[in-house]
PDB file of C-alpha atoms in Angstrom:
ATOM      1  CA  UNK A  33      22.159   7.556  -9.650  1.00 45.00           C
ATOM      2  CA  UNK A  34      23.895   5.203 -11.320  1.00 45.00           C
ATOM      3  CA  UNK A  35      22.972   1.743 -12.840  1.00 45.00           C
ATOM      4  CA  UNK A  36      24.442  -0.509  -9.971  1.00 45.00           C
ATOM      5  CA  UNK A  37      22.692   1.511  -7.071  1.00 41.00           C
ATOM      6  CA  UNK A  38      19.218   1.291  -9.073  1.00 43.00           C
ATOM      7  CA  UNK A  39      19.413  -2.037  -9.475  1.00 44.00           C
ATOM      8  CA  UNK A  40      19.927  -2.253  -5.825  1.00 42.00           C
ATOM      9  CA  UNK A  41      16.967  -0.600  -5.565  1.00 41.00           C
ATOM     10  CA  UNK A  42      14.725  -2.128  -7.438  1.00 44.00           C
ATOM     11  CA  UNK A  43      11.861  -4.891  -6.082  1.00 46.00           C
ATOM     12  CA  UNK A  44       8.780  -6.602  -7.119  1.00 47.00           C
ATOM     13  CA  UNK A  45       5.242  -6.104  -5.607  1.00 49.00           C
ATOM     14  CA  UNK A  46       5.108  -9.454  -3.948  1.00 49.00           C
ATOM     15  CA  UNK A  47       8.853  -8.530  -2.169  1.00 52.00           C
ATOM     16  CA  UNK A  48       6.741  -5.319  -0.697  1.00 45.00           C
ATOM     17  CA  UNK A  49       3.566  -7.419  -0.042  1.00 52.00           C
ATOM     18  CA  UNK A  50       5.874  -9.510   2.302  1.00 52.00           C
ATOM     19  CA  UNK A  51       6.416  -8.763   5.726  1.00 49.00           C
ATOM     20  CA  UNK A  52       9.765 -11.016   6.006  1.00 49.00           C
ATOM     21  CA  UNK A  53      13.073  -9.982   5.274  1.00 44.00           C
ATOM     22  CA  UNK A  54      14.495 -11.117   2.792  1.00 42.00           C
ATOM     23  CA  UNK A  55      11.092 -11.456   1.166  1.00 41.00           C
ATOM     24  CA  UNK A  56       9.635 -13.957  -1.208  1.00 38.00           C
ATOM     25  CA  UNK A  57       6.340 -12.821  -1.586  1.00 39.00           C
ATOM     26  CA  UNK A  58       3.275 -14.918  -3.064  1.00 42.00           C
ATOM     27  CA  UNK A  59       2.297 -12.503  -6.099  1.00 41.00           C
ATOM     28  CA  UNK A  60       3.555 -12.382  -9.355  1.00 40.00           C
ATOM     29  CA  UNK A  61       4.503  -8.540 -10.934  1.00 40.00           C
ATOM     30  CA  UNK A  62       6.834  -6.615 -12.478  1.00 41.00           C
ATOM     31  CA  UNK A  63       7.907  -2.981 -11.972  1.00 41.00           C
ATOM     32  CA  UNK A  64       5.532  -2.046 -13.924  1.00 40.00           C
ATOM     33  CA  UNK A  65       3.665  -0.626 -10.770  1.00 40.00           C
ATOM     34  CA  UNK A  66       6.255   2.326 -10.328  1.00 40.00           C
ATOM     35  CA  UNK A  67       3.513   4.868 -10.512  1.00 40.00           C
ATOM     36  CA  UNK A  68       2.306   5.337  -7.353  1.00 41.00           C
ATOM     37  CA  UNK A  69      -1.417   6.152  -6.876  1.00 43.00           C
ATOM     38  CA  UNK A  70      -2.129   8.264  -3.056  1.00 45.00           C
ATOM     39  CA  UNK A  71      -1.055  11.456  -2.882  1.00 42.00           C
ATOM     40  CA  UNK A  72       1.812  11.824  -0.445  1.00 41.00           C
ATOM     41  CA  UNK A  73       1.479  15.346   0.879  1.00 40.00           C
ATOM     42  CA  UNK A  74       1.051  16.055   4.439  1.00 42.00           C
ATOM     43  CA  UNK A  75      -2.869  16.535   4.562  1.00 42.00           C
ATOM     44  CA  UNK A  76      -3.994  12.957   1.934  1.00 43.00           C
ATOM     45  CA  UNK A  77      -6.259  15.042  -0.521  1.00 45.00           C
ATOM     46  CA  UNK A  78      -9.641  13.446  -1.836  1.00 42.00           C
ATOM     47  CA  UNK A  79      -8.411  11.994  -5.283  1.00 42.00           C
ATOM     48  CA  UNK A  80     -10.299  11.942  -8.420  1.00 47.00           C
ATOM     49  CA  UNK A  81     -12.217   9.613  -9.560  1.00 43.00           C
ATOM     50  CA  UNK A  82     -11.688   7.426 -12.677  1.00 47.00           C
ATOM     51  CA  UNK A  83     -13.574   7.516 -15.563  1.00 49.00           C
ATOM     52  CA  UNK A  84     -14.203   4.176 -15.534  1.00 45.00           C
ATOM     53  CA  UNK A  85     -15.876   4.594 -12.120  1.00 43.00           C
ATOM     54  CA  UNK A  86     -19.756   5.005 -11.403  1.00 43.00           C
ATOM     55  CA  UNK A  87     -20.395   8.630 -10.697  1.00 41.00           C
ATOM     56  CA  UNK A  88     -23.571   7.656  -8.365  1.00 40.00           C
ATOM     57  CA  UNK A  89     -22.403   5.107  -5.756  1.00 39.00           C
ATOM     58  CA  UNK A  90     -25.190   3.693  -4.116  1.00 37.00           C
ATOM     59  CA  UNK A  91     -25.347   4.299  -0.178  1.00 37.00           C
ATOM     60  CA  UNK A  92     -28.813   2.873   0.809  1.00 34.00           C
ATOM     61  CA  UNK A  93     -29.337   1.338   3.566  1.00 33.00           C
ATOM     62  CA  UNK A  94     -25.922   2.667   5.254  1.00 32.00           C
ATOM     63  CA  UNK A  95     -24.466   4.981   7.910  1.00 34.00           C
ATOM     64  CA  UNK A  96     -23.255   8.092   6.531  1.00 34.00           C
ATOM     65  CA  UNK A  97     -19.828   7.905   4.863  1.00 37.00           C
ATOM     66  CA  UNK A  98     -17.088   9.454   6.526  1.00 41.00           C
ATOM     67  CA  UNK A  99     -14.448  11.609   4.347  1.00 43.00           C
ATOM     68  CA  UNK A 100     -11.397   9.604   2.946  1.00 47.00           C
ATOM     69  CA  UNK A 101      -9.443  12.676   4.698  1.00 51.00           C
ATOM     70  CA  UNK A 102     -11.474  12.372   8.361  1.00 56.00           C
ATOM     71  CA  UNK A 103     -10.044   9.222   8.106  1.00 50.00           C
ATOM     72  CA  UNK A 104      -6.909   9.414   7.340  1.00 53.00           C
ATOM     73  CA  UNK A 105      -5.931  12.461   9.377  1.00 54.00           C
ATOM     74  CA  UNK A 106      -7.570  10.627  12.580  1.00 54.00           C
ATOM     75  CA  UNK A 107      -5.463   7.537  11.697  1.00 52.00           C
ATOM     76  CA  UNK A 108      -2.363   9.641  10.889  1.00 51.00           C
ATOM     77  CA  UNK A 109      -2.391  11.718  14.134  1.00 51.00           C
ATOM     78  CA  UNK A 110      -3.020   8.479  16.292  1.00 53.00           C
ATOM     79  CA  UNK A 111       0.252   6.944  14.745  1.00 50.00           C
ATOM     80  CA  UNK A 112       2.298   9.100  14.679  1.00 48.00           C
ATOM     81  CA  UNK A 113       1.970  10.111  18.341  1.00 45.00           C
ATOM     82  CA  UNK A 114       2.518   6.528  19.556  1.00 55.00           C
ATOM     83  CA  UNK A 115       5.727   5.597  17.227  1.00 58.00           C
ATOM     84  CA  UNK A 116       7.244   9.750  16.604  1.00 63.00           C
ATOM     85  CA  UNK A 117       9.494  10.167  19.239  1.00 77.00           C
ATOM     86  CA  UNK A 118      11.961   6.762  18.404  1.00 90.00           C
ATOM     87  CA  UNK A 119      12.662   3.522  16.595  1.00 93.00           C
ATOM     88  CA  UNK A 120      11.587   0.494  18.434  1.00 93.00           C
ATOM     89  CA  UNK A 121      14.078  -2.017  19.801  1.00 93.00           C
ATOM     90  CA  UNK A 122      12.608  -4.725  16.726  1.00 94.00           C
ATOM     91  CA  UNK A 123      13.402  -2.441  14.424  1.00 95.00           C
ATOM     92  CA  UNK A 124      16.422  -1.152  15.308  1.00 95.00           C
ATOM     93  CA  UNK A 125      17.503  -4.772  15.273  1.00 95.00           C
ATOM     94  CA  UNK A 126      16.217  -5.599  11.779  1.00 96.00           C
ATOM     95  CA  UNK A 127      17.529  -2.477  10.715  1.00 96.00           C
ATOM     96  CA  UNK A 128      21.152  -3.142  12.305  1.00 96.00           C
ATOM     97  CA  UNK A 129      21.110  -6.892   9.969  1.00 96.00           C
ATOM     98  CA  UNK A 130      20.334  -4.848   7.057  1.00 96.00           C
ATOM     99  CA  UNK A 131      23.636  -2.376   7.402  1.00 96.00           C
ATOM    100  CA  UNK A 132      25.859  -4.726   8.370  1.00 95.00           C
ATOM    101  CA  UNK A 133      24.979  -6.863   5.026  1.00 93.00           C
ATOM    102  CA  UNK A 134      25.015  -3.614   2.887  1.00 93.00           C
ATOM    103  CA  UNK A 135      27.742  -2.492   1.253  1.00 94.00           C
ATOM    104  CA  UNK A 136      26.491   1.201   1.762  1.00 94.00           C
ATOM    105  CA  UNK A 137      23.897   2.670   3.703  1.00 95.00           C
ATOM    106  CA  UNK A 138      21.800   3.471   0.926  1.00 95.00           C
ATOM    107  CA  UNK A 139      21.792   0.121  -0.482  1.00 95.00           C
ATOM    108  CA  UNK A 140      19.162  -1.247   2.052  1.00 96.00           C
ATOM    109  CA  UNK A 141      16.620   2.120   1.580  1.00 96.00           C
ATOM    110  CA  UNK A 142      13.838  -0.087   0.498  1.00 96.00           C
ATOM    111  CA  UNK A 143      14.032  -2.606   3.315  1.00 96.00           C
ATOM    112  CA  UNK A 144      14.513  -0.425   5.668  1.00 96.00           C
ATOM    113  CA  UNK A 145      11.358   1.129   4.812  1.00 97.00           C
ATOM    114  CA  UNK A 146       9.491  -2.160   4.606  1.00 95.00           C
ATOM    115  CA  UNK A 147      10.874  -2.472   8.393  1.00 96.00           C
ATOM    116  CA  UNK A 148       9.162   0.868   8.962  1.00 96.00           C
ATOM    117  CA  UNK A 149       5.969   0.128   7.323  1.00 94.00           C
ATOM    118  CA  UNK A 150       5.682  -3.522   8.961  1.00 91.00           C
ATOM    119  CA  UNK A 151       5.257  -1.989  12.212  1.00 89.00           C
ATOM    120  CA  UNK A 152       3.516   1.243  11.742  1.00 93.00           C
ATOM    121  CA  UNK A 153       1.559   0.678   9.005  1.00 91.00           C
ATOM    122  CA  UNK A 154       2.853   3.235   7.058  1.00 93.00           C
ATOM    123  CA  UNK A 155       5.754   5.711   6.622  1.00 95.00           C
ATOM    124  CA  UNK A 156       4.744   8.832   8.168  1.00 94.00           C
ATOM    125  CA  UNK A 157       6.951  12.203   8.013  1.00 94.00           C
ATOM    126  CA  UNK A 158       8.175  11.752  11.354  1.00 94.00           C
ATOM    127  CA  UNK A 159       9.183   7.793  10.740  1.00 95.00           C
ATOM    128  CA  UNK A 160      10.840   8.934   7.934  1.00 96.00           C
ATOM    129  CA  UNK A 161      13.191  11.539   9.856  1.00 95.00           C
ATOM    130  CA  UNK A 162      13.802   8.946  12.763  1.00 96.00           C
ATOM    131  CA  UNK A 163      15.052   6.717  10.014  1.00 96.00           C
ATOM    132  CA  UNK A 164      17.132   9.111   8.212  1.00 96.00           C
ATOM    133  CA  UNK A 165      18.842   9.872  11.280  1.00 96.00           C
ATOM    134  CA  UNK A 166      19.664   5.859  12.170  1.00 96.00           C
ATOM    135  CA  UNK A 167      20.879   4.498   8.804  1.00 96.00           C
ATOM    136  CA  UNK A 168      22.660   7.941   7.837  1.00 95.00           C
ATOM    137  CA  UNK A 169      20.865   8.122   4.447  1.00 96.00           C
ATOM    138  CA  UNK A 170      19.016  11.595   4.158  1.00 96.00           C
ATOM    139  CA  UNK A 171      15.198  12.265   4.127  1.00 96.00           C
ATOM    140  CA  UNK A 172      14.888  13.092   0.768  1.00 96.00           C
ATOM    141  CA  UNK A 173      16.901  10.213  -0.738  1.00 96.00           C
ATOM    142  CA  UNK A 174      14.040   8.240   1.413  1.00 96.00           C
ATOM    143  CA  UNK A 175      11.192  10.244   0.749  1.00 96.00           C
ATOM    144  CA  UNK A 176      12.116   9.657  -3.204  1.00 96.00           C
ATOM    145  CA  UNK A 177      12.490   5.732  -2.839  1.00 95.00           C
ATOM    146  CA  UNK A 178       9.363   5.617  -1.007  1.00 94.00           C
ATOM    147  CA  UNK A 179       7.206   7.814  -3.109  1.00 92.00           C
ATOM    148  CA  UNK A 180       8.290   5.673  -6.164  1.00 92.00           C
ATOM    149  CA  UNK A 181       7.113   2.264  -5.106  1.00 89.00           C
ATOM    150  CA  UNK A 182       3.368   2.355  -4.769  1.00 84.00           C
ATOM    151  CA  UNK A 183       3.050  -0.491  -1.433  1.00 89.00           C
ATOM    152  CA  UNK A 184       4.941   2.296   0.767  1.00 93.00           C
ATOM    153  CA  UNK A 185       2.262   4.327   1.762  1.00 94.00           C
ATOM    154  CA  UNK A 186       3.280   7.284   3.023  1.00 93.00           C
ATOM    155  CA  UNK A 187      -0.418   8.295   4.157  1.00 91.00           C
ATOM    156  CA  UNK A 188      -2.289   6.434   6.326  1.00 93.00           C
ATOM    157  CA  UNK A 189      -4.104   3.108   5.312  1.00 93.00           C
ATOM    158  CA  UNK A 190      -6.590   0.922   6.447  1.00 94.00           C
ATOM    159  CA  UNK A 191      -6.011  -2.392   8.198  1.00 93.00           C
ATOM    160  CA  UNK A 192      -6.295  -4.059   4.317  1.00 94.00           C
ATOM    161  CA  UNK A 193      -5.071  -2.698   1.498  1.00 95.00           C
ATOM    162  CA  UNK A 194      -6.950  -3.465  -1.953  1.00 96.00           C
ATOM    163  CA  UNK A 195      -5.019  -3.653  -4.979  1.00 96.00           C
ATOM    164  CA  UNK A 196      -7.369  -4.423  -7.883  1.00 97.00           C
ATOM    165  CA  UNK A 197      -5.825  -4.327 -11.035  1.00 96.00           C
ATOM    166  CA  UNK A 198      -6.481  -1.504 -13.627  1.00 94.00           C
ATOM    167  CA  UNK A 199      -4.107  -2.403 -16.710  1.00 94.00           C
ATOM    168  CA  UNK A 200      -5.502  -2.956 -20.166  1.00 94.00           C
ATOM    169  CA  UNK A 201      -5.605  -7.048 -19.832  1.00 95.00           C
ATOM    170  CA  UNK A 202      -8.032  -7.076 -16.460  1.00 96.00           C
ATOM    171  CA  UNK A 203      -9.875  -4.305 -17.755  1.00 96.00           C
ATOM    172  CA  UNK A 204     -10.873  -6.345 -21.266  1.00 95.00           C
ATOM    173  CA  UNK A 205     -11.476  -9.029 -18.750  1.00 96.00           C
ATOM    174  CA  UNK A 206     -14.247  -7.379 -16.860  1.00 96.00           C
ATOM    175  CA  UNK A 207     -11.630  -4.985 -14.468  1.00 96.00           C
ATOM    176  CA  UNK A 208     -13.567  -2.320 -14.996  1.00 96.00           C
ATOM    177  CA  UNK A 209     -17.379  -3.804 -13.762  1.00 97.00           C
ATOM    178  CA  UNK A 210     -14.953  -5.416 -10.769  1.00 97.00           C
ATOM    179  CA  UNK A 211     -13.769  -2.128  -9.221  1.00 97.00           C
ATOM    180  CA  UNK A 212     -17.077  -0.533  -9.858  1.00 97.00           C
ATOM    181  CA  UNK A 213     -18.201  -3.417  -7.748  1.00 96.00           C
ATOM    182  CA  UNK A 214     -15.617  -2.782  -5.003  1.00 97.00           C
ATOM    183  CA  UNK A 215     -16.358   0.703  -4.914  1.00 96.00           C
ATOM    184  CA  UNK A 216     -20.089   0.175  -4.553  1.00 95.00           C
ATOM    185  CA  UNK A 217     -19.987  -2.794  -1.657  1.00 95.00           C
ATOM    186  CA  UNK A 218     -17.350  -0.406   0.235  1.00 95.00           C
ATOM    187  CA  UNK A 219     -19.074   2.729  -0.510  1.00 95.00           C
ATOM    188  CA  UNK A 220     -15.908   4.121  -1.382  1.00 96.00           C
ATOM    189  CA  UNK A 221     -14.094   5.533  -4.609  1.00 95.00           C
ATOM    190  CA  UNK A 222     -10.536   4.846  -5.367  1.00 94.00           C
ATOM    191  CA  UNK A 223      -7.647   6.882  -2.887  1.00 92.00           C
ATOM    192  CA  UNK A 224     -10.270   6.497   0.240  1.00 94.00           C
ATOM    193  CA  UNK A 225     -10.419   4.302   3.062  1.00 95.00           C
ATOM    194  CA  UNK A 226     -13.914   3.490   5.043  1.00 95.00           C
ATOM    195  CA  UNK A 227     -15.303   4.751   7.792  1.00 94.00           C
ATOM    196  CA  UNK A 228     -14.139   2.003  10.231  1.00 92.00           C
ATOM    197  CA  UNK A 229     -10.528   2.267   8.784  1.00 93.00           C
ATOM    198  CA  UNK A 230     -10.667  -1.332   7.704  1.00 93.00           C
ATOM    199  CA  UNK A 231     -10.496  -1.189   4.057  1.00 95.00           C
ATOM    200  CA  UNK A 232      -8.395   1.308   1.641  1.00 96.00           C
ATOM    201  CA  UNK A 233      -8.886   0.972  -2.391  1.00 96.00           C
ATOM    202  CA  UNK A 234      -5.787   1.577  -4.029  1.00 95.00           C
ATOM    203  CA  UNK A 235      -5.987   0.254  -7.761  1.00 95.00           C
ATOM    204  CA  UNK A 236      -2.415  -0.368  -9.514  1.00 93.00           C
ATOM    205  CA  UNK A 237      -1.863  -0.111 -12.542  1.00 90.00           C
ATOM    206  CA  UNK A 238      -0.473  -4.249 -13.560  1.00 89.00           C
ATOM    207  CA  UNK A 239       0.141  -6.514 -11.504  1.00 90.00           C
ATOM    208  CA  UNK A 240       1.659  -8.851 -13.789  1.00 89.00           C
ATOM    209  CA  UNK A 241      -0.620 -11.206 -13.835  1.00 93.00           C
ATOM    210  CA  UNK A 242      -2.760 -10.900 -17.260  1.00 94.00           C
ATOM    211  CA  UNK A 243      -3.190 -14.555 -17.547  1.00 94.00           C
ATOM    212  CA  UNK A 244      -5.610 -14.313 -14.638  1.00 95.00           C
ATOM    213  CA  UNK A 245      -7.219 -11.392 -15.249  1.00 96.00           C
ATOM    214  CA  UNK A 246      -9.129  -9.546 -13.770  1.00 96.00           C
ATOM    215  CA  UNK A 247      -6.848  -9.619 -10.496  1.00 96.00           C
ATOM    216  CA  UNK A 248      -6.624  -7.999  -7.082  1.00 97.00           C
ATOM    217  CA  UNK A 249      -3.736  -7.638  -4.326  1.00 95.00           C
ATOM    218  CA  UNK A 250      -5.339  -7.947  -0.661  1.00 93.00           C
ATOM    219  CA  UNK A 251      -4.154  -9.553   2.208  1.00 88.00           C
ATOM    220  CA  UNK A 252      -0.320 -10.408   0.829  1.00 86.00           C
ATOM    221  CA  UNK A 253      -2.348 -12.886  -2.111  1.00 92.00           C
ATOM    222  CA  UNK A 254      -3.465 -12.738  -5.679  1.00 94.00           C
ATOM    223  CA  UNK A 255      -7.311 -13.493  -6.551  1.00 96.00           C
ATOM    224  CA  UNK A 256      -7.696 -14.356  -9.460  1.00 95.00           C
ATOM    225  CA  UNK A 257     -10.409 -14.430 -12.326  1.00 96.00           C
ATOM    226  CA  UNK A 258     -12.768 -11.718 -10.302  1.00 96.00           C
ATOM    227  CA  UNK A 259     -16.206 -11.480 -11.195  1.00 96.00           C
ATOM    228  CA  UNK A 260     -18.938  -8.849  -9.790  1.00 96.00           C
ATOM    229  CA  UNK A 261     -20.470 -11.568  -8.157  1.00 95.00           C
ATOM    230  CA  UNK A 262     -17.580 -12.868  -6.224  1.00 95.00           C
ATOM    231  CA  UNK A 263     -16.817  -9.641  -4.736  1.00 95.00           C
ATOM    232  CA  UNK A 264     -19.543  -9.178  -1.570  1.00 93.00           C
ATOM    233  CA  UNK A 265     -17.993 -12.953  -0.613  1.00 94.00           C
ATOM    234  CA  UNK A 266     -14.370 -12.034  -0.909  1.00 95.00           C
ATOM    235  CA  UNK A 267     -14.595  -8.752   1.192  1.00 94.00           C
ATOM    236  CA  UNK A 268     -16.513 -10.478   3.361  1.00 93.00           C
ATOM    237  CA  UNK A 269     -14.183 -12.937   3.676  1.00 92.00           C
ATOM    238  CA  UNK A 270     -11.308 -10.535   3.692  1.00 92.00           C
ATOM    239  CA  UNK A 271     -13.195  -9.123   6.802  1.00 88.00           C
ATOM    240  CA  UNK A 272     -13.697 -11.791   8.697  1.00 85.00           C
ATOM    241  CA  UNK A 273      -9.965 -13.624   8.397  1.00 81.00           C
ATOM    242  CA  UNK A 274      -8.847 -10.406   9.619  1.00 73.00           C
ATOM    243  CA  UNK A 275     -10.803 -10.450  12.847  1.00 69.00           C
TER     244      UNK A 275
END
């Protein structure tokens, strides 16, 4: 690959985050988030869990948790039944504006993706091949662009994505008592999405943003300056904005 082409390439979180194209997203990062954090295999795998994470999360008072992997498989299968067999007329058009402005094919990998992802949610093995096939780039040039930004998920996800930050800055800032929190009002761990399919913790690892640590991507926005005690009120809110 050669310089030119990555810089082509490259993009910020907040140019992910967005849902327009060309996007100026709201969030300040840096590419500092290259290391993605789901697995990306067929069949999502439970992941570990941090360190830094309670190893008793308390469940009182609650419905019995689902498996991160229940969910995701029953999410998975549902999508990619309804968008597997072709591209939709939207996207075919978005994606025809982004060739004809490219010098190569290649060039517009990560937008097309974002196209993808817009729509279904996520980039599932079979969305991938249909888009192989229309732009004439090949799978595994796709898969590799993909699995290298961490906002293409290329598992299923719930309806809202959190990001909280887990870099050295938020976590000196009180990071680390945040995501506990998160964990514990979601009754989730890090990798897994809830029962309902509404909420998926995915922690990156900066988000450029030390200033205003500790931080946290949800929704396409930034909150900032996260205490435990805001957290029940911003997933709550989070919830009910979505609705």
């Amino acid at each position: 690959m050669t310089q030119s082409y990555e810089q082509l390439l490259r993009i910020s979180i907040q140019e992910v985050m967005s849902g327009d194209l060309p996007s100026n997203g709201d969030a300040s990062a840096d590419d500092q988030t290259s290391s993605r954090t789901q697995p990306t295999s067929a069949t999502p795998e439970k992941p570990a869990v941090p360190d830094d994470f309670p190893s008793n999360i308390s469940q009182s008072n609650s419905a019995p948790v689902a498996t991160s992997s229940e969910t995701l498989t029953k999410v998975r299968d549902k999508q990619v039944d309804e968008y597997s067999s072709q591209l939709s007329p939207c996207e075919t058009q978005q994606l025809d504006k982004l060739l004809v402005s490219a010098p190569y094919p290649a060039a517009v990998s990560i937008d097309a993706l974002k196209v993808i992802q817009a729509r279904r949610g996520w980039v599932s093995d079979a969305s991938l091949s249909l888009l192989s096939a229309y732009i004439k780039v090949t799978i595994a040039e796709l898969d590799s662009v993909a699995t290298f930004y961490n906002l293409i998920f290329r598992q299923a996800v719930g309806e809202i994505v959190l990001h909280p930050c887990d870099g050295i800055s938020c976590d000196l800032m009180g990071g680390i008592e945040v995501r506990a929190a998160i964990s514990q009002r979601l009754h989730i761990n890090p990798g897994e999405t809830t029962p309902d399919n509404h909420f998926t913790l995915i922690p990156l690892p900066c988000l450029g943003a030390c200033d205003k640590a500790p931080v946290m991507i949800a929704a396409k926005r930034v909150h900032q300056h996260l205490t435990v005690s805001k957290i029940a009120k911003l997933i709550d809110g989070l919830e009910e904005n979505s609705k």
